[in-house]
XYZ file of C-alpha atoms in Angstrom:
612
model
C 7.706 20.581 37.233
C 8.094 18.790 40.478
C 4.901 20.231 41.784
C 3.001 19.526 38.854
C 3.820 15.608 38.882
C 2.868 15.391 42.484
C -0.626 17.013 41.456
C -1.275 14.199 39.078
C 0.221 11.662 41.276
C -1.810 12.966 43.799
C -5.110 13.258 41.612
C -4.308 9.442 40.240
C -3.644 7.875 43.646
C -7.052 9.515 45.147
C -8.985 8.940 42.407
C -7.466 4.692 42.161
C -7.997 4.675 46.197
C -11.947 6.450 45.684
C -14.700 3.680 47.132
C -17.208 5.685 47.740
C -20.001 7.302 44.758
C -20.191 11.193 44.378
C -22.391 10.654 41.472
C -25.110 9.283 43.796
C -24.246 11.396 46.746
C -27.031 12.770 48.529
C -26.683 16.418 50.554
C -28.132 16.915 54.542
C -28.789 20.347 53.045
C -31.131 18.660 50.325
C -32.975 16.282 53.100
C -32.839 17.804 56.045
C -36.223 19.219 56.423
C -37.577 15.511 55.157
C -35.474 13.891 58.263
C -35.980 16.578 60.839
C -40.293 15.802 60.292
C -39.862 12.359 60.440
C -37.491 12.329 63.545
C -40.158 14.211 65.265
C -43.038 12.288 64.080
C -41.651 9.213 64.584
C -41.487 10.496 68.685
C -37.423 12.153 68.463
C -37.613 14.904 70.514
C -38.787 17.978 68.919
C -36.429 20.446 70.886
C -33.423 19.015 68.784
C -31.624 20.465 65.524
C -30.652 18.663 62.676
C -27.042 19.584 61.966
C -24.079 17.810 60.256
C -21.523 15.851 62.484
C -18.221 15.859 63.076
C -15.896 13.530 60.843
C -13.913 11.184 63.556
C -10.915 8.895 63.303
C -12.110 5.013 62.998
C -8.940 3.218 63.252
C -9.862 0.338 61.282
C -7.769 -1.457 58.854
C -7.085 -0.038 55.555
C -5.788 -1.173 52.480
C -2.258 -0.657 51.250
C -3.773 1.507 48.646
C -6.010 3.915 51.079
C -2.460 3.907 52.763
C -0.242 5.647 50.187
C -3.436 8.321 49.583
C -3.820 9.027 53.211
C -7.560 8.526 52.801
C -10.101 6.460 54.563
C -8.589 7.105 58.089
C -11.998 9.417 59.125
C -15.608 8.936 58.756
C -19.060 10.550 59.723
C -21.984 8.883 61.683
C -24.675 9.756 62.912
C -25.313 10.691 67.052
C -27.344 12.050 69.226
C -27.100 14.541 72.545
C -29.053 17.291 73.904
C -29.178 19.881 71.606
C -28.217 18.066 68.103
C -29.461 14.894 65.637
C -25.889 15.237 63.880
C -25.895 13.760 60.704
C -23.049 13.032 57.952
C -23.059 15.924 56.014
C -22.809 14.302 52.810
C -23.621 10.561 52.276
C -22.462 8.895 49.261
C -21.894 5.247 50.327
C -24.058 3.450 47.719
C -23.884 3.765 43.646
C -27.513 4.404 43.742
C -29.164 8.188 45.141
C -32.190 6.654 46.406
C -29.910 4.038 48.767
C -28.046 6.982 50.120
C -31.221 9.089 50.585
C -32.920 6.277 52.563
C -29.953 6.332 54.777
C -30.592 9.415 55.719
C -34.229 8.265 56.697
C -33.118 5.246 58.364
C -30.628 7.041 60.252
C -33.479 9.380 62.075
C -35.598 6.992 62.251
C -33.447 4.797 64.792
C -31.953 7.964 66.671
C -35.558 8.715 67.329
C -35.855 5.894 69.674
C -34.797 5.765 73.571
C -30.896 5.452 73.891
C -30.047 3.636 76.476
C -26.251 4.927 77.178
C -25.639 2.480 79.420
C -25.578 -0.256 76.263
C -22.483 -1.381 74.740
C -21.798 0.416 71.466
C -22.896 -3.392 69.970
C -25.594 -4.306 71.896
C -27.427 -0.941 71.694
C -27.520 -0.542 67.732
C -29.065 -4.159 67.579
C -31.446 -3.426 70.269
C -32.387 -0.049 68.722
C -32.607 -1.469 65.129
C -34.998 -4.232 66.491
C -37.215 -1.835 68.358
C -37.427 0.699 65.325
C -38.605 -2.288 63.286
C -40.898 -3.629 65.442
C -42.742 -0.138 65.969
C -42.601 0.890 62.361
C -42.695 -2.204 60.390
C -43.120 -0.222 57.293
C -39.361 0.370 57.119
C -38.561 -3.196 57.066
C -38.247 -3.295 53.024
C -35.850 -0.013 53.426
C -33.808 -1.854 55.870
C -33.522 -4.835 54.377
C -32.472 -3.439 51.163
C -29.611 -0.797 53.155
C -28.358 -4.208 54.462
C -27.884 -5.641 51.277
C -25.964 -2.995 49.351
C -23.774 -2.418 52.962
C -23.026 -6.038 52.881
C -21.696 -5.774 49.662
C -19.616 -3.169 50.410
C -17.976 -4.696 53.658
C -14.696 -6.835 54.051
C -14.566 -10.420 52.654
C -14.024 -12.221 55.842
C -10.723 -14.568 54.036
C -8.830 -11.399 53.626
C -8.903 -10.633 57.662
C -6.712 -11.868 60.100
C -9.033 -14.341 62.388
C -9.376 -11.929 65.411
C -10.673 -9.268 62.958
C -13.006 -11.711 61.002
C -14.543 -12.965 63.820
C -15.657 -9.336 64.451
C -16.561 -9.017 61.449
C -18.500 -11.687 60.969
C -20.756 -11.112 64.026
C -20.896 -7.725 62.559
C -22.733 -8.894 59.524
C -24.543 -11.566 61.553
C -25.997 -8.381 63.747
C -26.947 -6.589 60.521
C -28.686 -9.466 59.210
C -30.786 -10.211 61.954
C -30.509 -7.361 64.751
C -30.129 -9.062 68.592
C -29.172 -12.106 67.467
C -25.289 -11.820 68.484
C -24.868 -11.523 72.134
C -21.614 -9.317 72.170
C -18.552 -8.422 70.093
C -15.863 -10.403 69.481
C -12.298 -8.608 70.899
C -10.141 -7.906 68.059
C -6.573 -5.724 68.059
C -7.922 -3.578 65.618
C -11.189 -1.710 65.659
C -13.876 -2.919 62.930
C -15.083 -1.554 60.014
C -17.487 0.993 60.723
C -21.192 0.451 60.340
C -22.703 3.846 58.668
C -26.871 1.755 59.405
C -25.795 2.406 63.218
C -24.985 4.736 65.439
C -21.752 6.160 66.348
C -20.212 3.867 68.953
C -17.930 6.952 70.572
C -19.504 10.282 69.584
C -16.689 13.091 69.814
C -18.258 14.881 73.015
C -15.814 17.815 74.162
C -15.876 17.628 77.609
C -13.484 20.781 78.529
C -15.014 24.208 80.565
C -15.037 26.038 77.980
C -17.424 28.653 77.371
C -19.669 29.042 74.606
C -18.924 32.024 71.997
C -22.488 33.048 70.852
C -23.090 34.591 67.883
C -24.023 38.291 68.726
C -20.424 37.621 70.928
C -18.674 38.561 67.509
C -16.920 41.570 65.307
C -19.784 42.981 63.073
C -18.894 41.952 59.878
C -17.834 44.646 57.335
C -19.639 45.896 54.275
C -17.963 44.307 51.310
C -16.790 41.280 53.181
C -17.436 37.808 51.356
C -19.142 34.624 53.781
C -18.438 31.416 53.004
C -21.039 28.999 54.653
C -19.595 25.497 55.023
C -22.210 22.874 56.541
C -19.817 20.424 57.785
C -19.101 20.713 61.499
C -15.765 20.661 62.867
C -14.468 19.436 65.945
C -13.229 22.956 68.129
C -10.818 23.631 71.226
C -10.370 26.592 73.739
C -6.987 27.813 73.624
C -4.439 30.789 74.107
C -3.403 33.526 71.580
C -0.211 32.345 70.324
C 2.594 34.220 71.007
C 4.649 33.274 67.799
C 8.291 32.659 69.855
C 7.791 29.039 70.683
C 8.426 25.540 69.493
C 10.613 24.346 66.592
C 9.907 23.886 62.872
C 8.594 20.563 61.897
C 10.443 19.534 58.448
C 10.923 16.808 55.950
C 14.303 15.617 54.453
C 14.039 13.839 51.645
C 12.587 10.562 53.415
C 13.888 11.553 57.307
C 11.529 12.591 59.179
C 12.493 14.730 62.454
C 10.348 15.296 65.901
C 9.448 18.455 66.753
C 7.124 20.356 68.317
C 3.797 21.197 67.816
C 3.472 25.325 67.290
C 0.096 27.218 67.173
C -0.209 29.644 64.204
C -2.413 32.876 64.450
C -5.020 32.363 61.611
C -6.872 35.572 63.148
C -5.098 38.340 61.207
C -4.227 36.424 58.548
C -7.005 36.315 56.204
C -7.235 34.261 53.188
C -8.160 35.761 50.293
C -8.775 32.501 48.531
C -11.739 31.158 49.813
C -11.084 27.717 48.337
C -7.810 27.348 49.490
C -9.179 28.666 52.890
C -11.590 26.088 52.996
C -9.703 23.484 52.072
C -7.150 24.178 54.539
C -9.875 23.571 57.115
C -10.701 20.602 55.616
C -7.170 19.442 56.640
C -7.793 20.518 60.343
C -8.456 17.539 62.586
C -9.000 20.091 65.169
C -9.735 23.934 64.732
C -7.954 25.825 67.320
C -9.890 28.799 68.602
C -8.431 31.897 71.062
C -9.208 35.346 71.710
C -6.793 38.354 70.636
C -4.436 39.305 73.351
C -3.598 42.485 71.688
C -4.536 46.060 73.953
C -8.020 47.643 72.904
C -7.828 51.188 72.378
C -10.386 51.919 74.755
C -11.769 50.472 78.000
C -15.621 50.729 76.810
C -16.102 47.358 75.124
C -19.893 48.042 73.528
C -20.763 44.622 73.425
C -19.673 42.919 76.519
C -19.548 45.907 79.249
C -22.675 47.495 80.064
C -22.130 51.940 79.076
C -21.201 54.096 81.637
C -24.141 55.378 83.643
C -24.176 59.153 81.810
C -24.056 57.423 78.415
C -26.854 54.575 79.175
C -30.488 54.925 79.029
C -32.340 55.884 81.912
C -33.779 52.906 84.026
C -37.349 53.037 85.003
C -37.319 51.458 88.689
C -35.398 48.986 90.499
C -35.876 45.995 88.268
C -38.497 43.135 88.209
C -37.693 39.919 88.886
C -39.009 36.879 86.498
C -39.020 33.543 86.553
C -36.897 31.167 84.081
C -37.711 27.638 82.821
C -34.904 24.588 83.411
C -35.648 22.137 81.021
C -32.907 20.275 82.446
C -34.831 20.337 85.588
C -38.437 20.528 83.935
C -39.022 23.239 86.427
C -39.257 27.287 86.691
C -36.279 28.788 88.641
C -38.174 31.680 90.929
C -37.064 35.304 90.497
C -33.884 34.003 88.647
C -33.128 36.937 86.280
C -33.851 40.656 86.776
C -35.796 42.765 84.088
C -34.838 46.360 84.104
C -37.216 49.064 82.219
C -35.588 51.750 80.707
C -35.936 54.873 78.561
C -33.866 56.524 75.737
C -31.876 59.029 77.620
C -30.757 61.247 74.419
C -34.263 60.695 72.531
C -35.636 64.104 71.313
C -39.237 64.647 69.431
C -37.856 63.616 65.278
C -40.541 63.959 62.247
C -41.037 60.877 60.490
C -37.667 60.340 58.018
C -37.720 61.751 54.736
C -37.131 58.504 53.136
C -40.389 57.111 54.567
C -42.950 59.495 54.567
C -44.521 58.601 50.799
C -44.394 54.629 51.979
C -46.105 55.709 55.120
C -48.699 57.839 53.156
C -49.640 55.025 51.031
C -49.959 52.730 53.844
C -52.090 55.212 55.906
C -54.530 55.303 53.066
C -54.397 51.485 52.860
C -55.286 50.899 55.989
C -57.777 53.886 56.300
C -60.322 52.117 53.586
C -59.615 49.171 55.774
C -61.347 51.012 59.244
C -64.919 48.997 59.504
C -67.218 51.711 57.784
C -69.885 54.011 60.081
C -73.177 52.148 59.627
C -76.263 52.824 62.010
C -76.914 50.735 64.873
C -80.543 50.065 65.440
C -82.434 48.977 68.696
C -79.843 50.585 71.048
C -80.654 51.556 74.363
C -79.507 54.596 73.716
C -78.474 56.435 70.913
C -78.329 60.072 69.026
C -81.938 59.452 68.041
C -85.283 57.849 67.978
C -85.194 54.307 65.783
C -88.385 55.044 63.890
C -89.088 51.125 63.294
C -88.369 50.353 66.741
C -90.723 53.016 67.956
C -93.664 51.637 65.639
C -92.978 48.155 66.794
C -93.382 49.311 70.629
C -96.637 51.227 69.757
C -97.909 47.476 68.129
C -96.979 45.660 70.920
C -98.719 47.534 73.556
C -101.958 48.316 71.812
C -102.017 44.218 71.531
C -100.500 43.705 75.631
C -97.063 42.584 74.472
C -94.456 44.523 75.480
C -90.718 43.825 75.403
C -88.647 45.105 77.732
C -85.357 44.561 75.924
C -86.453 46.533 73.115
C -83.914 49.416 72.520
C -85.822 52.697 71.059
C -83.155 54.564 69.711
C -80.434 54.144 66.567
C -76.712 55.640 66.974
C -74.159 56.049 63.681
C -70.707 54.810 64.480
C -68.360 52.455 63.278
C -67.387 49.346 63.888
C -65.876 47.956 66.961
C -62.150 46.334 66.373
C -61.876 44.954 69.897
C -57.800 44.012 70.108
C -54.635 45.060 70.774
C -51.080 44.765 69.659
C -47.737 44.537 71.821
C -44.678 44.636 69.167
C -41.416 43.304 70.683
C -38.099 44.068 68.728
C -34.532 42.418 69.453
C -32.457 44.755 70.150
C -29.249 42.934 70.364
C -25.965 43.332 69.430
C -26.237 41.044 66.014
C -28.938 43.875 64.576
C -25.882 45.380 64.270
C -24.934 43.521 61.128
C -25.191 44.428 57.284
C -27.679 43.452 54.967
C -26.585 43.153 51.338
C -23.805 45.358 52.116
C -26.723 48.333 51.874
C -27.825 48.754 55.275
C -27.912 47.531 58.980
C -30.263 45.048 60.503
C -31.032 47.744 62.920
C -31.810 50.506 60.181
C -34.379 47.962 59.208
C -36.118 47.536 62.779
C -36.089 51.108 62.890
C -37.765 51.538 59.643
C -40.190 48.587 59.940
C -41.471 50.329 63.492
C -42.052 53.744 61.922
C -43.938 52.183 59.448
C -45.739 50.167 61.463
C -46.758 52.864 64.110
C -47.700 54.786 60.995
C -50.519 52.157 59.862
C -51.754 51.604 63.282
C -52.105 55.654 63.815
C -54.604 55.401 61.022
C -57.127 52.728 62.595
C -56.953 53.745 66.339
C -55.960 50.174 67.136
C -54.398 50.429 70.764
C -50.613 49.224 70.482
C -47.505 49.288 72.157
C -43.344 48.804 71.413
C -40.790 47.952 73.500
C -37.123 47.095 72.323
C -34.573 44.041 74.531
C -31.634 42.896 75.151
C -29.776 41.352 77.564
C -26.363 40.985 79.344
C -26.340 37.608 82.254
C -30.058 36.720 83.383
C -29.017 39.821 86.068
C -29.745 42.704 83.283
C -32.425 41.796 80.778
C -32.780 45.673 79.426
C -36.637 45.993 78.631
C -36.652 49.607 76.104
C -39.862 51.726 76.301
C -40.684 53.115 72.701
C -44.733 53.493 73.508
C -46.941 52.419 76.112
C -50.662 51.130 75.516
C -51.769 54.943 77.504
C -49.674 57.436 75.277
C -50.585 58.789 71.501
C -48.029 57.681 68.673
C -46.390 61.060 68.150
C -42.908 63.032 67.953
C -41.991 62.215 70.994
C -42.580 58.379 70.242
C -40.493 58.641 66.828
C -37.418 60.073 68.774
C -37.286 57.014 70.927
C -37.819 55.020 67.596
C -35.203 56.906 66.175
C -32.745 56.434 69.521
C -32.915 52.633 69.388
C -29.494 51.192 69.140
C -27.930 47.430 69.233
C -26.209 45.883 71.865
C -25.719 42.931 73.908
C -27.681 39.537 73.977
C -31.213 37.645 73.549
C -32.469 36.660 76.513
C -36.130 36.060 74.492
C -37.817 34.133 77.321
C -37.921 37.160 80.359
C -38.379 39.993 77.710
C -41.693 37.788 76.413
C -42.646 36.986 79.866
C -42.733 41.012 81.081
C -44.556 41.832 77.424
C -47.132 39.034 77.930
C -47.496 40.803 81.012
C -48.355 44.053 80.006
C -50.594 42.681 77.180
C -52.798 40.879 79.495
C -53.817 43.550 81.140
C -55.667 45.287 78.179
C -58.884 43.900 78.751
C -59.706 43.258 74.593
C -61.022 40.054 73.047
C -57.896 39.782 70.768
C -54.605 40.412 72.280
C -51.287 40.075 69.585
C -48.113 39.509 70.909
C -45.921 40.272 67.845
C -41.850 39.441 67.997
C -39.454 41.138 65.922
C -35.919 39.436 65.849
C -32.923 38.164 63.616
C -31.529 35.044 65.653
C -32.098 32.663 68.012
C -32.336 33.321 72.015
C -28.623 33.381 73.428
C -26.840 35.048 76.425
C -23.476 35.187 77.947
C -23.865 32.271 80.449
C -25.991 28.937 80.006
C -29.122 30.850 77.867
C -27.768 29.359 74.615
C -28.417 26.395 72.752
C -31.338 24.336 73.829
C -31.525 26.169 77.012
C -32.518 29.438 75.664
C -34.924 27.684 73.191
C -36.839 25.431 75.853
C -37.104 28.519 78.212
C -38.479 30.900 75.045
C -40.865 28.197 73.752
C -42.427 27.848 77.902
C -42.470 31.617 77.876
C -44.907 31.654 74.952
C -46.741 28.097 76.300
C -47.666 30.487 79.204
C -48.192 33.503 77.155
C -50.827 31.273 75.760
C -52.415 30.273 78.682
C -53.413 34.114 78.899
C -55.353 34.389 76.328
C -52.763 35.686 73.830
C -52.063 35.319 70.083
C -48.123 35.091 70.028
C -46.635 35.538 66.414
C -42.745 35.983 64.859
C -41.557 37.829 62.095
C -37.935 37.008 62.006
C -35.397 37.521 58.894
C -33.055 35.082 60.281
C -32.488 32.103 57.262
C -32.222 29.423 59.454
C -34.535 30.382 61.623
C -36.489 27.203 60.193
C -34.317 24.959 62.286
C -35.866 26.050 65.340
C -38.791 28.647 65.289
C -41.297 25.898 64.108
C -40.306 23.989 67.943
C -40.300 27.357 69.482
C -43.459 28.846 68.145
C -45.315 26.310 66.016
C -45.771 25.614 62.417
C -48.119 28.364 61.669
C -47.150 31.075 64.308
C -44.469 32.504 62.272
C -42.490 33.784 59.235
C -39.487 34.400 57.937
C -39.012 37.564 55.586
C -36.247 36.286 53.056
C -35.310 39.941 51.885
C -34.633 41.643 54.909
C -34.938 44.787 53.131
C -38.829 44.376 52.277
C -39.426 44.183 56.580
C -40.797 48.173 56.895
C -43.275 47.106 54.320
C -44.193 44.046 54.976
C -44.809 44.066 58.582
C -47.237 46.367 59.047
C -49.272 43.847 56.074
C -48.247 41.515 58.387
C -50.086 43.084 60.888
C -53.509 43.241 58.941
C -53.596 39.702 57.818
C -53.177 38.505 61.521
C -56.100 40.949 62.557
C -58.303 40.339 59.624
C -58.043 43.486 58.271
C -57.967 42.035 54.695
């Protein structure tokens, strides 16, 4: 009974201390693609992701009644650094939608100016909202009517001690008319905060800790149930918990008793609510994250430790070193990371699967009627035999003194010439090894999708070539021969097909730098450079994040610059948040059932060299 009464206590209280407007609320997931184009055409820096921000503590004054709910003490704003535009997740500030979607707007709008850092938190947001104005005066109107319903919304200035409505009024003031207050007024308490500006202490974590990537992770099991929550949470390092120390915090009627904080091990216990999991997050100012102490049970860890030297592939050489771009340092580090060919040690001559061959038929015939037909080729120099017309036209001409010389006298019958060739790429790392649909593995896919593909190309003579990478430090970037532009798609090439297996990390930018390359040096009037993958670029030390994306999208800029035609095929969902920066608007696609890949690429493939 007790518990019930606090549920509609609780449920009453929250619901009497509510000021924002869920009916109205408008969803980053909903906008995002809308803000991320016009943070980039507006001049934000294309390189950055649009992702939801971290809810901080304000420590502004609340009312008695935000007080008994224990709401109102955390808020999200918008920010900026080198890898993000972090946005609220949700915004739901004004009773009307269209308000709260023109926040949004407004928000990436002025983040897409120049931040001077070395502003006060006051000063800056004026000077920014003046400059954004003043370039784009079209979003006066917009602005003007965000002030308005914010206005509304703030403090009344009588019901503030004078300190605080001093602040509060220059506050307002600065809304009105943006650089017209010089500075902010010192108050004990912090002011409201000001969602139409920036945030004036973004929650940067400034420890050593080191990034957990995602191909760093247990492959999840079939059957297991992913909950994807967009809000971001603020993280820490930490160790395993042992479970021995620290005392038990507890309540006593209304004494309250000091004690100290212990860390609980959320690892092993899973939730099998998902709601009550998540909301239990929700509670977490801070999410605690450490690795598991506990013994493995063997001393071969796949995904971090490189196999022991009679169980890995065979290298091919002593390694080639390749350059790596800094965008830090807008410069290429010189023979920074070391690419090291190999060859599938165990790989023995397979037929083509079972489960494929009637797929593979049907696509051989497909792309057989698709071979340019054999036509005859008149007015060669030479040929298999006399061009009758040609002949004639000689005889004319030098009965009447008018001779060409560039006349050819002969006619061959051949087909047509399909001048290009194709260098596939596949990711080979360790998050291929994942499950699709609970039916089968990423890599199961690859694999499939490169039988298939070899298949089609078998049947027009195209030249081609596949190679498989991953990577472990910028020190071994593994580069996998599966076929070489010289050697025949045959037995021997399905066996290595059928050897590839996941492991390790994406370092994209060498392993497109080696293929491009290769590729260059078939001298063809069309060379493809086609990339297979399911994530982003990422590594173990600082190839993650923007990093790995700058160095990637240089690595095709100078894959360009050789005459090639780079193209993606990914089956990563969000790859929209960053392969449009990396590879450009129309130099990819995402396959949204992963399953259809072995079919589709090889379609793929004829569409991109006009085939169809």
């Amino acid at each position: 009974m007790e518990e019930h009464v606090g549920q509609l206590w609780h449920r009453l209280i929250t619901r009497a201390a509510a000021t924002h407007y869920p009916q109205a609320a408008v969803e980053l997931t909903e906008i995002s693609k809308a803000v991320g184009v016009l943070f980039r055409a507006l001049g934000g820096d294309g390189g950055l992701r649009v992702e939801a921000t971290t809810a901080t503590a304000h420590g502004a004054r609340r009312t008695w009644l935000h007080r008994i709910a224990g709401t109102h003490q955390q808020v999200e704003l918008c920010w900026r650094d080198a890898e993000l535009l972090r946005l609220p997740a949700r915004i739901d500030w004004f009773p009307k939608k269209n308000l709260n979607r023109d926040l949004y707007l407004w928000l990436a709008a002025l983040a897409a100016g120049n931040i001077d850092h070395s502003l006060p938190w006051f000063e800056l947001n004026q000077e920014l909202t003046k400059k954004t104005l003043h370039r784009f005066p079209g979003l006066q109107p917009r602005y003007e009517r965000l002030v308005e319903a914010l206005l509304a919304l703030r403090p009344e200035l009588r019901h503030l001690p004078p300190d605080e409505a001093a602040a509060e009024q220059a506050i307002q003031q600065a809304l009105r008319q943006p650089g017209s207050v010089a500075e902010l007024p010192a108050a004990k308490r912090p002011a409201q905060p000001v969602p139409l500006w920036l945030h004036p202490s973004p929650p940067i974590n400034t420890s050593s800790d080191v990034t957990v990537s995602d191909d760093d992770a247990t492959t999840k099991q079939s059957g297991s149930e992913t909950v994807d929550d967009k809000r971001r949470r603020r993280g820490e390092r930490t160790e395993m918990p042992d479970g021995n120390k620290g005392l038990l915090a507890f309540r006593l009627e209304s004494l309250f008793s000091m004690a100290d904080y212990t860390k609980v091990d959320r690892c092993t216990d899973d939730e099998e609510d998902t709601e009550a999991a998540k909301k239990a997050l929700d509670d977490m100012d801070m999410v605690s994250v450490a690795r598991d102490n506990k013994p493995a049970k063997t001393s071969l860890r796949f995904d971090l430790d490189l196999p022991a030297p009679a169980y890995d592939d065979t290298p091919l050489g002593e390694g080639i070193l390749l350059p790596e771009w800094d965008y830090k340092m807008q410069q290429l580090r010189p023979d920074y990371c070391c690419l090291q060919p190999m060859l599938a040690t165990t790989a023995q001559p397979v037929a083509l699967p079972s489960n494929l061959k009637r797929t593979a038929h049907h696509l051989r015939r497909q792309f057989e009627a698709l071979i340019p037909k054999r036509v005859w080729h008149k007015g060669q120099q030479d040929g298999s035999e006399i061009d009758l017309d040609a002949y004639l036209l000689h005889v004319t001409e030098r009965h009447s003194g008018r001779v060409s010389a560039e006349r050819g006298l002969y006619r061959d019958f051949r087909g047509g010439s399909r001048d290009l060739a194709c260098l596939l790429l596949a990711d080979l790392s360790l998050s291929t090894d994942a499950w699709v649909n609970n039916k089968a593995r990423v890599i199961e896919i690859i694999r499939d999708s490169l039988f298939l593909f070899a298949e089609s190309l078998g049947a027009t003579g195209d030249q081609f070539a596949m190679y498989g990478f991953s990577s472990r430090h910028r020190s071994h970037v593994r580069f996998h021969t599966i076929k070489t532009f010289e050697q025949s798609y045959d037995a021997t090439v399905r066996g290595r097909i059928q050897a590839i297996k996941p492991g390790f990390y994406t370092r994209m930018g060498t392993a497109i730098r080696h293929a491009s390359t290769l590729l260059s040096q078939q001298k063809v009037s069309q060379p493809l450079l086609l990339l297979l993958t399911d994530g982003k670029p990422n590594d173990l030390d600082q190839y993650e994040g923007r990093y790995g994306v700058e160095d990637t999208r240089m690595a095709l800029h100078e894959a360009r610059k050789l005459g090639l035609q780079p193209f993606c095929v990914t089956i990563d969902e969000k790859a929209s948040d960053y392969l449009p920066h990396i590879f450009g608007t129309n130099s990819y696609v995402v396959i949204r059932n992963p399953s259809e890949l072995p079919r589709e690429l090889p379609l793929l493939y004829a569409r991109l060299t006009q085939l169809t």
